Protein backbone atom coordinates (compact mmCIF):
# COMPACT_ATOMS: atom_id res chain seq x y z
CA UNK A 1 0.00 0.00 0.00
CA UNK A 2 1.26 3.46 -0.83
CA UNK A 3 1.68 5.94 1.97
CA UNK A 4 0.56 9.53 1.67
CA UNK A 5 1.46 12.32 4.04
CA UNK A 6 -1.26 14.95 4.36
CA UNK A 7 -0.06 18.29 5.71
CA UNK A 8 -3.01 20.56 6.45
CA UNK A 9 -3.71 22.71 9.51
CA UNK A 10 -7.49 22.76 9.17
CA UNK A 11 -8.75 19.70 11.01
CA UNK A 12 -11.95 19.30 9.02
CA UNK A 13 -10.18 19.38 5.65
CA UNK A 14 -7.39 17.10 6.84
CA UNK A 15 -9.90 14.58 8.12
CA UNK A 16 -11.93 14.75 4.92
CA UNK A 17 -8.81 14.12 2.86
CA UNK A 18 -7.68 11.32 5.18
CA UNK A 19 -11.03 9.64 4.89
CA UNK A 20 -11.09 9.89 1.08
CA UNK A 21 -7.57 8.52 0.75
CA UNK A 22 -8.17 5.60 3.09
CA UNK A 23 -11.23 4.73 1.08
CA UNK A 24 -9.03 4.76 -2.02
CA UNK A 25 -6.70 2.23 -0.34
CA UNK A 26 -3.88 4.54 0.63
CA UNK A 27 -2.14 4.52 3.97
CA UNK A 28 -2.52 8.00 5.40
CA UNK A 29 -0.32 9.93 7.72
CA UNK A 30 -1.42 13.34 8.93
CA UNK A 31 0.49 16.42 9.99
CA UNK A 32 -1.00 19.74 11.09
CA UNK A 33 2.05 21.88 10.40
CA UNK A 34 5.50 21.93 8.82
CA UNK A 35 7.21 20.82 11.99
CA UNK A 36 5.12 17.67 12.26
CA UNK A 37 5.61 17.04 8.55
CA UNK A 38 9.39 17.29 8.82
CA UNK A 39 9.37 14.83 11.72
CA UNK A 40 7.11 12.42 9.86
CA UNK A 41 9.29 12.49 6.74
CA UNK A 42 12.47 12.10 8.77
CA UNK A 43 10.97 9.01 10.41
CA UNK A 44 9.83 7.42 7.18
CA UNK A 45 9.61 8.59 3.60
CA UNK A 46 6.05 8.70 2.19
CA UNK A 47 5.24 7.80 -1.42
CA UNK A 48 3.59 11.18 -1.98
CA UNK A 49 2.93 14.35 -0.01
CA UNK A 50 -0.06 16.66 -0.06
CA UNK A 51 1.00 20.04 1.25
CA UNK A 52 -1.42 22.81 2.04
CA UNK A 53 -0.10 26.14 0.81
CA UNK A 54 -1.26 28.14 3.83
CA UNK A 55 0.14 26.64 7.01
CA UNK A 56 0.94 28.41 10.25
CA UNK A 57 4.66 29.14 10.51
CA UNK A 58 6.47 27.62 7.53
CA UNK A 59 4.20 27.66 4.46
CA UNK A 60 3.55 24.64 2.28
CA UNK A 61 5.66 26.24 -0.44
CA UNK A 62 8.66 26.71 1.83
CA UNK A 63 8.18 23.18 3.06
CA UNK A 64 8.10 21.82 -0.50
CA UNK A 65 11.33 23.69 -1.29
CA UNK A 66 12.92 22.23 1.76
CA UNK A 67 11.93 18.68 0.88
CA UNK A 68 13.21 19.20 -2.65
CA UNK A 69 16.56 20.50 -1.45
CA UNK A 70 17.26 17.46 0.69
CA UNK A 71 18.54 14.54 -1.30
CA UNK A 72 16.67 12.20 1.02
CA UNK A 73 13.24 13.59 0.17
CA UNK A 74 13.88 15.20 -3.24
CA UNK A 75 12.24 12.38 -5.18
CA UNK A 76 8.94 12.26 -3.31
CA UNK A 77 6.10 13.63 -5.45
CA UNK A 78 4.41 16.71 -4.00
CA UNK A 79 0.92 18.03 -4.65
CA UNK A 80 0.19 21.51 -3.32
CA UNK A 81 -3.26 22.31 -2.01
CA UNK A 82 -4.09 25.90 -2.60
CA UNK A 83 -6.94 28.34 -2.29
CA UNK A 84 -5.18 30.69 -4.68
CA UNK A 85 -6.03 30.49 -8.31
CA UNK A 86 -3.72 33.12 -9.81
CA UNK A 87 -1.57 32.08 -12.72
CA UNK A 88 1.53 33.41 -10.95
CA UNK A 89 0.89 31.17 -8.01
CA UNK A 90 0.40 28.26 -10.29
CA UNK A 91 3.69 28.77 -12.08
CA UNK A 92 5.37 29.51 -8.80
CA UNK A 93 3.99 26.30 -7.35
CA UNK A 94 5.39 24.21 -10.17
CA UNK A 95 8.71 26.01 -10.18
CA UNK A 96 9.38 25.20 -6.58
CA UNK A 97 9.20 21.59 -7.59
CA UNK A 98 5.62 20.62 -6.80
CA UNK A 99 4.46 17.95 -9.24
CA UNK A 100 0.94 19.27 -9.33
CA UNK A 101 -1.38 21.54 -7.41
CA UNK A 102 -5.04 21.35 -6.67
CA UNK A 103 -7.26 24.31 -5.92
CA UNK A 104 -9.71 24.30 -3.03
CA UNK A 105 -12.49 23.44 -2.96
CA UNK A 106 -11.96 20.06 -4.61
CA UNK A 107 -13.89 16.81 -4.55
CA UNK A 108 -12.37 13.68 -2.99
CA UNK A 109 -12.70 11.97 -6.35
CA UNK A 110 -10.73 14.71 -8.11
CA UNK A 111 -8.05 14.55 -5.44
CA UNK A 112 -7.66 10.79 -5.76
CA UNK A 113 -7.51 11.05 -9.57
CA UNK A 114 -4.76 13.65 -9.38
CA UNK A 115 -2.79 11.56 -6.91
CA UNK A 116 -2.97 8.55 -9.21
CA UNK A 117 -1.88 10.69 -12.15
CA UNK A 118 1.14 12.06 -10.29
CA UNK A 119 2.12 8.62 -9.03
CA UNK A 120 1.89 7.22 -12.55
CA UNK A 121 3.93 10.08 -13.94
CA UNK A 122 6.61 9.76 -11.33
CA UNK A 123 6.28 5.98 -11.46
CA UNK A 124 5.99 6.00 -7.68
CA UNK A 125 9.54 5.03 -6.89
CA UNK A 126 10.00 2.52 -9.69
CA UNK A 127 12.62 4.30 -11.78
CA UNK A 128 13.88 1.01 -13.21
CA UNK A 129 10.67 0.19 -15.02
CA UNK A 130 11.01 0.17 -18.83
CA UNK A 131 9.17 3.01 -20.53
CA UNK A 132 7.25 2.28 -23.65
CA UNK A 133 5.32 4.41 -26.05
CA UNK A 134 3.96 3.58 -29.48
CA UNK A 135 6.83 1.29 -30.51
CA UNK A 136 9.50 3.34 -28.76
CA UNK A 137 10.90 1.67 -25.65
CA UNK A 138 13.49 2.76 -23.18
CA UNK A 139 15.04 0.37 -20.71
CA UNK A 140 16.71 2.32 -17.87
CA UNK A 141 18.50 -0.74 -16.49
CA UNK A 142 19.95 -1.99 -19.76
CA UNK A 143 20.45 1.61 -20.91
CA UNK A 144 18.86 0.71 -24.19
CA UNK A 145 16.45 2.46 -26.52
CA UNK A 146 14.60 0.50 -29.15
CA UNK A 147 12.20 1.38 -31.89
CA UNK A 148 10.09 -1.54 -33.04
CA UNK A 149 12.70 -3.88 -31.60
CA UNK A 150 15.66 -2.22 -33.35
CA UNK A 151 18.13 -0.60 -31.03
CA UNK A 152 19.00 3.05 -31.29
CA UNK A 153 22.26 4.61 -30.17
CA UNK A 154 21.88 7.67 -28.00
CA UNK A 155 24.56 9.70 -26.25
CA UNK A 156 24.24 9.61 -22.43
CA UNK A 157 22.68 13.07 -22.08
CA UNK A 158 20.15 12.43 -24.85
CA UNK A 159 19.31 9.15 -23.17
CA UNK A 160 18.66 10.85 -19.84
CA UNK A 161 16.65 13.58 -21.48
CA UNK A 162 14.48 11.05 -23.28
CA UNK A 163 14.10 8.98 -20.12
CA UNK A 164 12.93 12.00 -18.14
CA UNK A 165 10.53 13.24 -20.82
CA UNK A 166 9.08 9.78 -21.53
CA UNK A 167 8.63 9.21 -17.81
CA UNK A 168 6.65 12.44 -17.52
CA UNK A 169 4.55 12.53 -20.67
CA UNK A 170 2.18 15.31 -21.69
CA UNK A 171 3.75 17.77 -19.37
CA UNK A 172 5.64 20.89 -20.41
CA UNK A 173 9.03 21.55 -18.86
CA UNK A 174 10.91 24.82 -19.11
CA UNK A 175 14.60 24.73 -19.95
CA UNK A 176 15.35 25.58 -16.35
CA UNK A 177 13.26 22.68 -15.08
CA UNK A 178 14.93 20.30 -17.51
CA UNK A 179 18.33 21.46 -16.31
CA UNK A 180 17.24 20.77 -12.73
CA UNK A 181 15.79 17.34 -13.44
CA UNK A 182 18.15 15.99 -16.08
CA UNK A 183 21.45 17.74 -15.50
CA UNK A 184 20.96 18.08 -11.76
CA UNK A 185 20.46 20.93 -9.38
CA UNK A 186 23.35 23.25 -8.79
CA UNK A 187 25.04 22.34 -12.06
CA UNK A 188 25.83 25.48 -13.98
CA UNK A 189 24.88 25.02 -17.60
CA UNK A 190 23.43 27.60 -19.94
CA UNK A 191 19.79 27.13 -20.83
CA UNK A 192 20.54 26.89 -24.54
CA UNK A 193 22.44 23.69 -23.79
CA UNK A 194 19.02 22.12 -23.42
CA UNK A 195 18.13 23.17 -26.96
CA UNK A 196 21.31 21.61 -28.28
CA UNK A 197 20.52 18.24 -26.69
CA UNK A 198 16.87 18.39 -27.69
CA UNK A 199 18.05 18.94 -31.26
CA UNK A 200 20.38 15.94 -31.11
CA UNK A 201 17.69 13.79 -29.56
CA UNK A 202 15.24 14.75 -32.30
CA UNK A 203 17.84 14.05 -34.94
CA UNK A 204 18.42 10.58 -33.51
CA UNK A 205 14.69 9.93 -33.53
CA UNK A 206 14.04 11.51 -36.94
CA UNK A 207 15.22 8.53 -38.96
CA UNK A 208 12.37 6.53 -37.54
CA UNK A 209 9.89 9.41 -37.46
CA UNK A 210 9.64 9.56 -33.70
CA UNK A 211 10.97 13.10 -33.39
CA UNK A 212 7.35 14.26 -33.46
CA UNK A 213 7.04 13.09 -29.84
CA UNK A 214 9.54 15.72 -28.70
CA UNK A 215 7.46 18.85 -28.95
CA UNK A 216 8.34 22.49 -28.56
CA UNK A 217 5.78 24.55 -26.68
CA UNK A 218 6.37 28.15 -27.66
CA UNK A 219 7.36 30.38 -24.78
CA UNK A 220 7.15 27.50 -22.32
CA UNK A 221 9.58 24.69 -23.10
CA UNK A 222 9.40 21.09 -24.23
CA UNK A 223 7.19 18.09 -23.72
CA UNK A 224 6.96 14.46 -24.72
CA UNK A 225 3.61 13.55 -26.19
CA UNK A 226 2.19 11.13 -28.71
CA UNK A 227 -0.55 13.64 -29.43
CA UNK A 228 0.14 16.41 -31.90
CA1 LIG B 1 -4.39 25.94 5.69
PDB file of C-alpha atoms and ligand atoms in Angstrom:
ATOM      1  CA  UNK A   1       0.000   0.000   0.000  1.00  0.00           C
ATOM      2  CA  UNK A   2       1.264   3.459  -0.831  1.00  0.00           C
ATOM      3  CA  UNK A   3       1.676   5.943   1.970  1.00  0.00           C
ATOM      4  CA  UNK A   4       0.563   9.530   1.672  1.00  0.00           C
ATOM      5  CA  UNK A   5       1.456  12.324   4.044  1.00  0.00           C
ATOM      6  CA  UNK A   6      -1.260  14.954   4.359  1.00  0.00           C
ATOM      7  CA  UNK A   7      -0.056  18.292   5.715  1.00  0.00           C
ATOM      8  CA  UNK A   8      -3.008  20.557   6.455  1.00  0.00           C
ATOM      9  CA  UNK A   9      -3.706  22.714   9.505  1.00  0.00           C
ATOM     10  CA  UNK A  10      -7.492  22.760   9.168  1.00  0.00           C
ATOM     11  CA  UNK A  11      -8.753  19.698  11.009  1.00  0.00           C
ATOM     12  CA  UNK A  12     -11.946  19.299   9.015  1.00  0.00           C
ATOM     13  CA  UNK A  13     -10.180  19.377   5.653  1.00  0.00           C
ATOM     14  CA  UNK A  14      -7.389  17.102   6.839  1.00  0.00           C
ATOM     15  CA  UNK A  15      -9.895  14.581   8.117  1.00  0.00           C
ATOM     16  CA  UNK A  16     -11.933  14.754   4.920  1.00  0.00           C
ATOM     17  CA  UNK A  17      -8.813  14.116   2.861  1.00  0.00           C
ATOM     18  CA  UNK A  18      -7.682  11.324   5.181  1.00  0.00           C
ATOM     19  CA  UNK A  19     -11.032   9.639   4.888  1.00  0.00           C
ATOM     20  CA  UNK A  20     -11.093   9.894   1.083  1.00  0.00           C
ATOM     21  CA  UNK A  21      -7.572   8.521   0.755  1.00  0.00           C
ATOM     22  CA  UNK A  22      -8.170   5.595   3.085  1.00  0.00           C
ATOM     23  CA  UNK A  23     -11.233   4.735   1.078  1.00  0.00           C
ATOM     24  CA  UNK A  24      -9.030   4.764  -2.016  1.00  0.00           C
ATOM     25  CA  UNK A  25      -6.697   2.230  -0.338  1.00  0.00           C
ATOM     26  CA  UNK A  26      -3.879   4.536   0.632  1.00  0.00           C
ATOM     27  CA  UNK A  27      -2.142   4.524   3.972  1.00  0.00           C
ATOM     28  CA  UNK A  28      -2.522   7.998   5.401  1.00  0.00           C
ATOM     29  CA  UNK A  29      -0.315   9.932   7.722  1.00  0.00           C
ATOM     30  CA  UNK A  30      -1.422  13.338   8.929  1.00  0.00           C
ATOM     31  CA  UNK A  31       0.491  16.418   9.990  1.00  0.00           C
ATOM     32  CA  UNK A  32      -0.995  19.737  11.091  1.00  0.00           C
ATOM     33  CA  UNK A  33       2.047  21.884  10.395  1.00  0.00           C
ATOM     34  CA  UNK A  34       5.498  21.929   8.815  1.00  0.00           C
ATOM     35  CA  UNK A  35       7.208  20.824  11.994  1.00  0.00           C
ATOM     36  CA  UNK A  36       5.117  17.669  12.261  1.00  0.00           C
ATOM     37  CA  UNK A  37       5.608  17.044   8.549  1.00  0.00           C
ATOM     38  CA  UNK A  38       9.393  17.286   8.819  1.00  0.00           C
ATOM     39  CA  UNK A  39       9.370  14.832  11.716  1.00  0.00           C
ATOM     40  CA  UNK A  40       7.112  12.419   9.858  1.00  0.00           C
ATOM     41  CA  UNK A  41       9.291  12.486   6.741  1.00  0.00           C
ATOM     42  CA  UNK A  42      12.473  12.100   8.767  1.00  0.00           C
ATOM     43  CA  UNK A  43      10.969   9.013  10.411  1.00  0.00           C
ATOM     44  CA  UNK A  44       9.831   7.419   7.181  1.00  0.00           C
ATOM     45  CA  UNK A  45       9.608   8.592   3.604  1.00  0.00           C
ATOM     46  CA  UNK A  46       6.054   8.700   2.194  1.00  0.00           C
ATOM     47  CA  UNK A  47       5.240   7.805  -1.417  1.00  0.00           C
ATOM     48  CA  UNK A  48       3.587  11.177  -1.979  1.00  0.00           C
ATOM     49  CA  UNK A  49       2.930  14.353  -0.014  1.00  0.00           C
ATOM     50  CA  UNK A  50      -0.059  16.656  -0.062  1.00  0.00           C
ATOM     51  CA  UNK A  51       0.996  20.038   1.255  1.00  0.00           C
ATOM     52  CA  UNK A  52      -1.418  22.810   2.043  1.00  0.00           C
ATOM     53  CA  UNK A  53      -0.096  26.143   0.808  1.00  0.00           C
ATOM     54  CA  UNK A  54      -1.256  28.138   3.826  1.00  0.00           C
ATOM     55  CA  UNK A  55       0.136  26.643   7.011  1.00  0.00           C
ATOM     56  CA  UNK A  56       0.939  28.413  10.253  1.00  0.00           C
ATOM     57  CA  UNK A  57       4.657  29.138  10.513  1.00  0.00           C
ATOM     58  CA  UNK A  58       6.466  27.620   7.533  1.00  0.00           C
ATOM     59  CA  UNK A  59       4.197  27.658   4.461  1.00  0.00           C
ATOM     60  CA  UNK A  60       3.549  24.637   2.277  1.00  0.00           C
ATOM     61  CA  UNK A  61       5.660  26.243  -0.444  1.00  0.00           C
ATOM     62  CA  UNK A  62       8.657  26.707   1.828  1.00  0.00           C
ATOM     63  CA  UNK A  63       8.176  23.181   3.059  1.00  0.00           C
ATOM     64  CA  UNK A  64       8.100  21.824  -0.501  1.00  0.00           C
ATOM     65  CA  UNK A  65      11.329  23.690  -1.285  1.00  0.00           C
ATOM     66  CA  UNK A  66      12.923  22.234   1.763  1.00  0.00           C
ATOM     67  CA  UNK A  67      11.931  18.677   0.880  1.00  0.00           C
ATOM     68  CA  UNK A  68      13.210  19.197  -2.651  1.00  0.00           C
ATOM     69  CA  UNK A  69      16.559  20.500  -1.453  1.00  0.00           C
ATOM     70  CA  UNK A  70      17.256  17.464   0.695  1.00  0.00           C
ATOM     71  CA  UNK A  71      18.542  14.540  -1.297  1.00  0.00           C
ATOM     72  CA  UNK A  72      16.672  12.204   1.020  1.00  0.00           C
ATOM     73  CA  UNK A  73      13.242  13.588   0.169  1.00  0.00           C
ATOM     74  CA  UNK A  74      13.882  15.198  -3.240  1.00  0.00           C
ATOM     75  CA  UNK A  75      12.245  12.384  -5.177  1.00  0.00           C
ATOM     76  CA  UNK A  76       8.943  12.258  -3.309  1.00  0.00           C
ATOM     77  CA  UNK A  77       6.099  13.628  -5.446  1.00  0.00           C
ATOM     78  CA  UNK A  78       4.411  16.709  -4.004  1.00  0.00           C
ATOM     79  CA  UNK A  79       0.924  18.034  -4.655  1.00  0.00           C
ATOM     80  CA  UNK A  80       0.190  21.509  -3.319  1.00  0.00           C
ATOM     81  CA  UNK A  81      -3.259  22.311  -2.005  1.00  0.00           C
ATOM     82  CA  UNK A  82      -4.092  25.902  -2.605  1.00  0.00           C
ATOM     83  CA  UNK A  83      -6.945  28.345  -2.287  1.00  0.00           C
ATOM     84  CA  UNK A  84      -5.182  30.687  -4.677  1.00  0.00           C
ATOM     85  CA  UNK A  85      -6.026  30.487  -8.313  1.00  0.00           C
ATOM     86  CA  UNK A  86      -3.725  33.120  -9.811  1.00  0.00           C
ATOM     87  CA  UNK A  87      -1.565  32.077 -12.719  1.00  0.00           C
ATOM     88  CA  UNK A  88       1.526  33.406 -10.953  1.00  0.00           C
ATOM     89  CA  UNK A  89       0.885  31.174  -8.006  1.00  0.00           C
ATOM     90  CA  UNK A  90       0.397  28.260 -10.289  1.00  0.00           C
ATOM     91  CA  UNK A  91       3.689  28.767 -12.083  1.00  0.00           C
ATOM     92  CA  UNK A  92       5.369  29.507  -8.797  1.00  0.00           C
ATOM     93  CA  UNK A  93       3.986  26.297  -7.352  1.00  0.00           C
ATOM     94  CA  UNK A  94       5.387  24.213 -10.173  1.00  0.00           C
ATOM     95  CA  UNK A  95       8.708  26.014 -10.179  1.00  0.00           C
ATOM     96  CA  UNK A  96       9.380  25.196  -6.580  1.00  0.00           C
ATOM     97  CA  UNK A  97       9.198  21.594  -7.591  1.00  0.00           C
ATOM     98  CA  UNK A  98       5.618  20.615  -6.801  1.00  0.00           C
ATOM     99  CA  UNK A  99       4.459  17.951  -9.240  1.00  0.00           C
ATOM    100  CA  UNK A 100       0.940  19.274  -9.333  1.00  0.00           C
ATOM    101  CA  UNK A 101      -1.376  21.545  -7.414  1.00  0.00           C
ATOM    102  CA  UNK A 102      -5.039  21.351  -6.672  1.00  0.00           C
ATOM    103  CA  UNK A 103      -7.264  24.314  -5.922  1.00  0.00           C
ATOM    104  CA  UNK A 104      -9.714  24.304  -3.033  1.00  0.00           C
ATOM    105  CA  UNK A 105     -12.490  23.440  -2.958  1.00  0.00           C
ATOM    106  CA  UNK A 106     -11.961  20.057  -4.608  1.00  0.00           C
ATOM    107  CA  UNK A 107     -13.890  16.809  -4.547  1.00  0.00           C
ATOM    108  CA  UNK A 108     -12.368  13.676  -2.989  1.00  0.00           C
ATOM    109  CA  UNK A 109     -12.703  11.974  -6.349  1.00  0.00           C
ATOM    110  CA  UNK A 110     -10.730  14.712  -8.110  1.00  0.00           C
ATOM    111  CA  UNK A 111      -8.047  14.550  -5.442  1.00  0.00           C
ATOM    112  CA  UNK A 112      -7.657  10.794  -5.761  1.00  0.00           C
ATOM    113  CA  UNK A 113      -7.508  11.047  -9.568  1.00  0.00           C
ATOM    114  CA  UNK A 114      -4.758  13.655  -9.377  1.00  0.00           C
ATOM    115  CA  UNK A 115      -2.789  11.562  -6.905  1.00  0.00           C
ATOM    116  CA  UNK A 116      -2.974   8.550  -9.207  1.00  0.00           C
ATOM    117  CA  UNK A 117      -1.876  10.690 -12.148  1.00  0.00           C
ATOM    118  CA  UNK A 118       1.135  12.061 -10.290  1.00  0.00           C
ATOM    119  CA  UNK A 119       2.121   8.620  -9.029  1.00  0.00           C
ATOM    120  CA  UNK A 120       1.890   7.217 -12.549  1.00  0.00           C
ATOM    121  CA  UNK A 121       3.928  10.083 -13.936  1.00  0.00           C
ATOM    122  CA  UNK A 122       6.611   9.765 -11.325  1.00  0.00           C
ATOM    123  CA  UNK A 123       6.276   5.979 -11.462  1.00  0.00           C
ATOM    124  CA  UNK A 124       5.990   6.005  -7.684  1.00  0.00           C
ATOM    125  CA  UNK A 125       9.544   5.032  -6.892  1.00  0.00           C
ATOM    126  CA  UNK A 126       9.997   2.523  -9.687  1.00  0.00           C
ATOM    127  CA  UNK A 127      12.623   4.304 -11.779  1.00  0.00           C
ATOM    128  CA  UNK A 128      13.884   1.014 -13.209  1.00  0.00           C
ATOM    129  CA  UNK A 129      10.670   0.192 -15.022  1.00  0.00           C
ATOM    130  CA  UNK A 130      11.015   0.170 -18.827  1.00  0.00           C
ATOM    131  CA  UNK A 131       9.167   3.006 -20.534  1.00  0.00           C
ATOM    132  CA  UNK A 132       7.251   2.279 -23.651  1.00  0.00           C
ATOM    133  CA  UNK A 133       5.317   4.415 -26.047  1.00  0.00           C
ATOM    134  CA  UNK A 134       3.964   3.583 -29.484  1.00  0.00           C
ATOM    135  CA  UNK A 135       6.831   1.290 -30.508  1.00  0.00           C
ATOM    136  CA  UNK A 136       9.495   3.336 -28.763  1.00  0.00           C
ATOM    137  CA  UNK A 137      10.898   1.670 -25.651  1.00  0.00           C
ATOM    138  CA  UNK A 138      13.495   2.764 -23.176  1.00  0.00           C
ATOM    139  CA  UNK A 139      15.035   0.369 -20.708  1.00  0.00           C
ATOM    140  CA  UNK A 140      16.714   2.321 -17.871  1.00  0.00           C
ATOM    141  CA  UNK A 141      18.503  -0.743 -16.494  1.00  0.00           C
ATOM    142  CA  UNK A 142      19.946  -1.990 -19.765  1.00  0.00           C
ATOM    143  CA  UNK A 143      20.455   1.610 -20.906  1.00  0.00           C
ATOM    144  CA  UNK A 144      18.856   0.705 -24.186  1.00  0.00           C
ATOM    145  CA  UNK A 145      16.450   2.461 -26.517  1.00  0.00           C
ATOM    146  CA  UNK A 146      14.604   0.505 -29.148  1.00  0.00           C
ATOM    147  CA  UNK A 147      12.195   1.379 -31.892  1.00  0.00           C
ATOM    148  CA  UNK A 148      10.093  -1.541 -33.044  1.00  0.00           C
ATOM    149  CA  UNK A 149      12.704  -3.878 -31.603  1.00  0.00           C
ATOM    150  CA  UNK A 150      15.664  -2.222 -33.351  1.00  0.00           C
ATOM    151  CA  UNK A 151      18.128  -0.595 -31.025  1.00  0.00           C
ATOM    152  CA  UNK A 152      18.998   3.054 -31.295  1.00  0.00           C
ATOM    153  CA  UNK A 153      22.263   4.610 -30.173  1.00  0.00           C
ATOM    154  CA  UNK A 154      21.884   7.670 -27.996  1.00  0.00           C
ATOM    155  CA  UNK A 155      24.564   9.700 -26.246  1.00  0.00           C
ATOM    156  CA  UNK A 156      24.237   9.608 -22.427  1.00  0.00           C
ATOM    157  CA  UNK A 157      22.677  13.068 -22.081  1.00  0.00           C
ATOM    158  CA  UNK A 158      20.154  12.426 -24.849  1.00  0.00           C
ATOM    159  CA  UNK A 159      19.307   9.147 -23.171  1.00  0.00           C
ATOM    160  CA  UNK A 160      18.655  10.846 -19.837  1.00  0.00           C
ATOM    161  CA  UNK A 161      16.651  13.584 -21.480  1.00  0.00           C
ATOM    162  CA  UNK A 162      14.477  11.052 -23.280  1.00  0.00           C
ATOM    163  CA  UNK A 163      14.101   8.980 -20.122  1.00  0.00           C
ATOM    164  CA  UNK A 164      12.925  12.003 -18.142  1.00  0.00           C
ATOM    165  CA  UNK A 165      10.531  13.242 -20.823  1.00  0.00           C
ATOM    166  CA  UNK A 166       9.080   9.782 -21.528  1.00  0.00           C
ATOM    167  CA  UNK A 167       8.630   9.211 -17.813  1.00  0.00           C
ATOM    168  CA  UNK A 168       6.652  12.439 -17.517  1.00  0.00           C
ATOM    169  CA  UNK A 169       4.551  12.532 -20.671  1.00  0.00           C
ATOM    170  CA  UNK A 170       2.182  15.307 -21.689  1.00  0.00           C
ATOM    171  CA  UNK A 171       3.745  17.775 -19.372  1.00  0.00           C
ATOM    172  CA  UNK A 172       5.641  20.888 -20.409  1.00  0.00           C
ATOM    173  CA  UNK A 173       9.029  21.550 -18.861  1.00  0.00           C
ATOM    174  CA  UNK A 174      10.910  24.816 -19.114  1.00  0.00           C
ATOM    175  CA  UNK A 175      14.597  24.727 -19.948  1.00  0.00           C
ATOM    176  CA  UNK A 176      15.354  25.582 -16.352  1.00  0.00           C
ATOM    177  CA  UNK A 177      13.257  22.682 -15.077  1.00  0.00           C
ATOM    178  CA  UNK A 178      14.927  20.297 -17.513  1.00  0.00           C
ATOM    179  CA  UNK A 179      18.330  21.456 -16.310  1.00  0.00           C
ATOM    180  CA  UNK A 180      17.242  20.773 -12.727  1.00  0.00           C
ATOM    181  CA  UNK A 181      15.792  17.341 -13.441  1.00  0.00           C
ATOM    182  CA  UNK A 182      18.146  15.995 -16.082  1.00  0.00           C
ATOM    183  CA  UNK A 183      21.454  17.741 -15.502  1.00  0.00           C
ATOM    184  CA  UNK A 184      20.956  18.080 -11.758  1.00  0.00           C
ATOM    185  CA  UNK A 185      20.456  20.931  -9.381  1.00  0.00           C
ATOM    186  CA  UNK A 186      23.351  23.245  -8.786  1.00  0.00           C
ATOM    187  CA  UNK A 187      25.038  22.343 -12.063  1.00  0.00           C
ATOM    188  CA  UNK A 188      25.831  25.481 -13.981  1.00  0.00           C
ATOM    189  CA  UNK A 189      24.877  25.020 -17.597  1.00  0.00           C
ATOM    190  CA  UNK A 190      23.429  27.597 -19.938  1.00  0.00           C
ATOM    191  CA  UNK A 191      19.793  27.132 -20.834  1.00  0.00           C
ATOM    192  CA  UNK A 192      20.542  26.893 -24.535  1.00  0.00           C
ATOM    193  CA  UNK A 193      22.444  23.689 -23.790  1.00  0.00           C
ATOM    194  CA  UNK A 194      19.020  22.121 -23.419  1.00  0.00           C
ATOM    195  CA  UNK A 195      18.127  23.173 -26.959  1.00  0.00           C
ATOM    196  CA  UNK A 196      21.309  21.607 -28.276  1.00  0.00           C
ATOM    197  CA  UNK A 197      20.517  18.245 -26.692  1.00  0.00           C
ATOM    198  CA  UNK A 198      16.867  18.386 -27.693  1.00  0.00           C
ATOM    199  CA  UNK A 199      18.046  18.944 -31.264  1.00  0.00           C
ATOM    200  CA  UNK A 200      20.377  15.944 -31.106  1.00  0.00           C
ATOM    201  CA  UNK A 201      17.685  13.794 -29.563  1.00  0.00           C
ATOM    202  CA  UNK A 202      15.239  14.751 -32.296  1.00  0.00           C
ATOM    203  CA  UNK A 203      17.835  14.049 -34.935  1.00  0.00           C
ATOM    204  CA  UNK A 204      18.416  10.583 -33.510  1.00  0.00           C
ATOM    205  CA  UNK A 205      14.690   9.934 -33.526  1.00  0.00           C
ATOM    206  CA  UNK A 206      14.042  11.512 -36.939  1.00  0.00           C
ATOM    207  CA  UNK A 207      15.218   8.534 -38.956  1.00  0.00           C
ATOM    208  CA  UNK A 208      12.367   6.533 -37.536  1.00  0.00           C
ATOM    209  CA  UNK A 209       9.894   9.413 -37.455  1.00  0.00           C
ATOM    210  CA  UNK A 210       9.637   9.565 -33.700  1.00  0.00           C
ATOM    211  CA  UNK A 211      10.967  13.095 -33.390  1.00  0.00           C
ATOM    212  CA  UNK A 212       7.348  14.260 -33.459  1.00  0.00           C
ATOM    213  CA  UNK A 213       7.038  13.094 -29.840  1.00  0.00           C
ATOM    214  CA  UNK A 214       9.537  15.721 -28.697  1.00  0.00           C
ATOM    215  CA  UNK A 215       7.459  18.851 -28.950  1.00  0.00           C
ATOM    216  CA  UNK A 216       8.336  22.495 -28.561  1.00  0.00           C
ATOM    217  CA  UNK A 217       5.785  24.553 -26.683  1.00  0.00           C
ATOM    218  CA  UNK A 218       6.366  28.147 -27.658  1.00  0.00           C
ATOM    219  CA  UNK A 219       7.362  30.377 -24.784  1.00  0.00           C
ATOM    220  CA  UNK A 220       7.150  27.498 -22.315  1.00  0.00           C
ATOM    221  CA  UNK A 221       9.576  24.688 -23.103  1.00  0.00           C
ATOM    222  CA  UNK A 222       9.396  21.090 -24.228  1.00  0.00           C
ATOM    223  CA  UNK A 223       7.194  18.089 -23.723  1.00  0.00           C
ATOM    224  CA  UNK A 224       6.960  14.455 -24.723  1.00  0.00           C
ATOM    225  CA  UNK A 225       3.614  13.548 -26.189  1.00  0.00           C
ATOM    226  CA  UNK A 226       2.186  11.133 -28.709  1.00  0.00           C
ATOM    227  CA  UNK A 227      -0.551  13.643 -29.432  1.00  0.00           C
ATOM    228  CA  UNK A 228       0.137  16.406 -31.900  1.00  0.00           C
TER     229      UNK A 228
HETATM  230 CA1  LIG B   1      -4.392  25.944   5.685  1.00  0.00          CA
END
